[in-house]
Amino acid sequence: MEHLLSAGDLSRTDAVRILDTAAELAATQGREIKKLPTLRGRTVVNLFFEDSTRTRISFETAAKRLSADVINFAAKGSSVSKGESLKDTALTLQAMGADAVVIRHHASGAPHLLASSGWLQAAVVNAGDGTHQHPTQALLDAYTLRRHLVGPQPLGQDLAGLRVAIVGDVLHSRVARSNVDLLHTLGARVTLVAPPTLLPVGVETWPCEVSYHLDEVLAQGLDAVMMLRVQRERMSSAGGGFFPSPLEYSRRYGLDARRLAALPSHAVVLHPGPMNRGLEISATAADSSRSVIVEQVANGVAVRMAVLYLLLAGGRREDVS
Amino acid sequence: MTEYLLRGARPLGGEPVDVRISGGVIVALGTGLSDDGAHVVDAQDHVLLPGLVDLHTHLREPGREDAETVASGTRAAALGGFTAVHAMANTNPVADTAGVVEQVFHLGRRAGWVDVFPVGAVSIGLEGERLAELGAMADSEARVRVFSDDGKCVWDPVLMRRALEYVKAFDGVIAQHAQEPRLTEHAQMHEGVVSAQIGLAGWPAVAEEAIIARDVLLAEHVGSRLHVCHLSTAGSVEIVRWAKGRGIDVTAEVTPHHLLLTDELARGYDARFKVNPPLRTQADVEAVRAGLADGTIDIVATDHAPHPVEDKDCEWAAAAFGMTGRETALSVVQHAMVETGLLDWEGVARVLSTAPARIGRVEDRHGRPIAVGEPATLTLVDPAARRTVDPRTQATASPNTPYFDRELPGRVVATFLRGRPTVLDGAPVEQEGASA
Ligand SMILES: [Zn+2]
């Protein structure tokens, strides 16, 4: 693995290896936080063109627990505009001797460009690009699903046979794209659930099923349901919005108490955050014992440690444990 | 003026003949012509075409001389085998007055590489609100006959209707950039399987087709002439075919890139493949090829759109739309149409010379038959040559060719504009104080 740009680039073997490594690294953490010397002297740059304190802190924590030097580089361009040149930034980071660049960008493909342009030598980790991909989110979701739903000995296992519904704004969601790719690779059966306006033309070619009806999908018996954030501005954009009202949206696609009760007892509820309580997810669902949303955050650190470790330490496994 | 003898050229791909050029015209055609006093051009196995006419091109001057000038752009045109280009109006200032179109016309004359026919804007400032002074541009020294807001669609149906009606007075044509603006807000590439996967906002085929359908009906209603720029979808071909079947006076163009490239190329986020209208699917490529072969699509025009490096060497969404194509157009047509058996060289002459000259109303000087007494405005092509496209060796001032590193067939050996070579042995012939 040279870069991590898309969940779709990961083979089953790659993905399971990352999840296993994350599990091993998480085990070293135990109750008290311990720093591993693995990446001492290496420099990880968090290059964020888009605000995301949660993701940035998660990567920063992961890098620091591996003893890497971390530089936060907030190159916050207003929107897509020239002037803030990705190329110039890349050349600067190259001159600074960055070993890995974690990039969050509002333009789909920016991490790909960074990795393929020849502007810098560092390993590139996509921390979310436009409406394209967010592979570490998919990895942490898979890690969370495996911990809860795959036997007492999850190491080496994939997610074969699990049924997962991903519900919400698929059209604008890099989380949905990444999860469809990765969960499919790991053997899970994915169903996307959304109003037709929030599904991209072309979704029919994705390795998943598609439904417009959440209740029908719930009735099929799910192992997990992942609720996507619905941004409120989607209601006021061109053409009168993507759906008529927040109320109608949550009536048809929100995870409320009734739908939560319809899930099998073992099923878990995920959300990549930040949540819109009362819109795509009710407080009852968000705070229920089924919800693994808070745990997703902790798992995010372990998975990102694994990714940085595998990219930068080249997977010399004697360094762990 | 030097006399020239093209030895053994094949007019429109036919039987080899010698062609003698003198005083700006073809003076003799036949085998075994004397080369007495003439500069001989070995044209063995070369195809002779009427000089190519590009009905849709961007010269960028005035305003964006960092991307292209009339001089660099027309030099590139000559090297591509063109003897005439229609320069689009989206310059800065916009070519929406007699003054600006005359300026571009004179810059073209001074450069002397090809005849430059400025296209006039339909609306003031391309704003789509009020008609520009179409009559003044038509009556100017530039004698404008093609009007277009290209880059923007004449979206307002009333404005489009008025424009179509108004230009009837001077035999003009409205060349429409068909793009429904609301359906394409923030659009980055063709909307379909690839855009869904790579997460770029879609430019749906229907946004083009809806405008073409509306416009052919408007043209029918007011009995006027419509030209559809850079048609790119299978559905658009169907609509134009239907309109022609009804007797509507519509012509259509396709670009070389839409004859060859598809949206799959966007997967690497290389903005050199970002263009408007976007690269479509393989099914669309096949449909536009078939449409060009059966005459539904009348012409190939380059939509050559130069951009400096910094406008392409960036995130896809931040990059400019457009690709160059003047120096590769004939090669792409040979590759996509001739070598596939869809078009013969007579057909190439039709779609790249005769028909665009007629649509642009310059058929008195361009797209003429290859016959004695006709102007020696000609293009000589070696179809057996092959070359690998390298932007660094092109004459256009901008490097944004989508064919970089691609091998293409054919090479323009010579271009003549009224008996004067602008290209000989594949190299540009610099003019002295040119005034064509
Ligand atoms: Zn256009």
PDB file of N, CA and C and ligand atoms in Angstrom, chain B residues 56 58 150-152 177 229-230 276-277 303, ligand 1:
ATOM      1  N   HIS B  56     -15.957  26.775 -35.618  1.00  0.00           N
ATOM      2  CA  HIS B  56     -16.091  27.009 -34.164  1.00  0.00           C
ATOM      3  C   HIS B  56     -14.723  26.921 -33.513  1.00  0.00           C
ATOM      4  N   HIS B  58     -11.804  29.199 -30.738  1.00  0.00           N
ATOM      5  CA  HIS B  58     -11.593  30.316 -29.804  1.00  0.00           C
ATOM      6  C   HIS B  58     -10.170  30.832 -29.978  1.00  0.00           C
ATOM      7  N   ASP B 150     -21.704  31.470 -27.691  1.00  0.00           N
ATOM      8  CA  ASP B 150     -21.007  30.245 -27.292  1.00  0.00           C
ATOM      9  C   ASP B 150     -20.212  30.417 -26.001  1.00  0.00           C
ATOM     10  N   GLY B 151     -20.279  29.363 -25.209  1.00  0.00           N
ATOM     11  CA  GLY B 151     -19.769  29.420 -23.842  1.00  0.00           C
ATOM     12  C   GLY B 151     -20.979  29.532 -22.926  1.00  0.00           C
ATOM     13  N   LYS B 152     -21.981  30.234 -23.445  1.00  0.00           N
ATOM     14  CA  LYS B 152     -23.265  30.325 -22.745  1.00  0.00           C
ATOM     15  C   LYS B 152     -24.367  29.965 -23.726  1.00  0.00           C
ATOM     16  N   HIS B 177     -25.060  27.188 -28.394  1.00  0.00           N
ATOM     17  CA  HIS B 177     -24.385  26.340 -27.396  1.00  0.00           C
ATOM     18  C   HIS B 177     -25.516  25.804 -26.516  1.00  0.00           C
ATOM     19  N   CYS B 229     -24.172  23.902 -32.133  1.00  0.00           N
ATOM     20  CA  CYS B 229     -22.747  23.733 -31.845  1.00  0.00           C
ATOM     21  C   CYS B 229     -22.499  22.393 -31.146  1.00  0.00           C
ATOM     22  N   HIS B 230     -21.316  21.889 -31.298  1.00  0.00           N
ATOM     23  CA  HIS B 230     -20.778  20.742 -30.554  1.00  0.00           C
ATOM     24  C   HIS B 230     -21.821  19.805 -29.953  1.00  0.00           C
ATOM     25  N   ASN B 276     -16.550  21.311 -22.174  1.00  0.00           N
ATOM     26  CA  ASN B 276     -17.968  21.604 -22.161  1.00  0.00           C
ATOM     27  C   ASN B 276     -18.482  21.736 -23.599  1.00  0.00           C
ATOM     28  N   PRO B 277     -19.479  20.954 -24.035  1.00  0.00           N
ATOM     29  CA  PRO B 277     -20.109  19.864 -23.302  1.00  0.00           C
ATOM     30  C   PRO B 277     -19.111  18.755 -22.975  1.00  0.00           C
ATOM     31  N   ASP B 303     -13.861  23.546 -31.792  1.00  0.00           N
ATOM     32  CA  ASP B 303     -14.078  24.132 -30.456  1.00  0.00           C
ATOM     33  C   ASP B 303     -12.740  24.224 -29.711  1.00  0.00           C
TER      34      ASP B 303
HETATM   35 ZN    ZN C   1     -19.703  25.994 -26.687  1.00  0.00          ZN
END
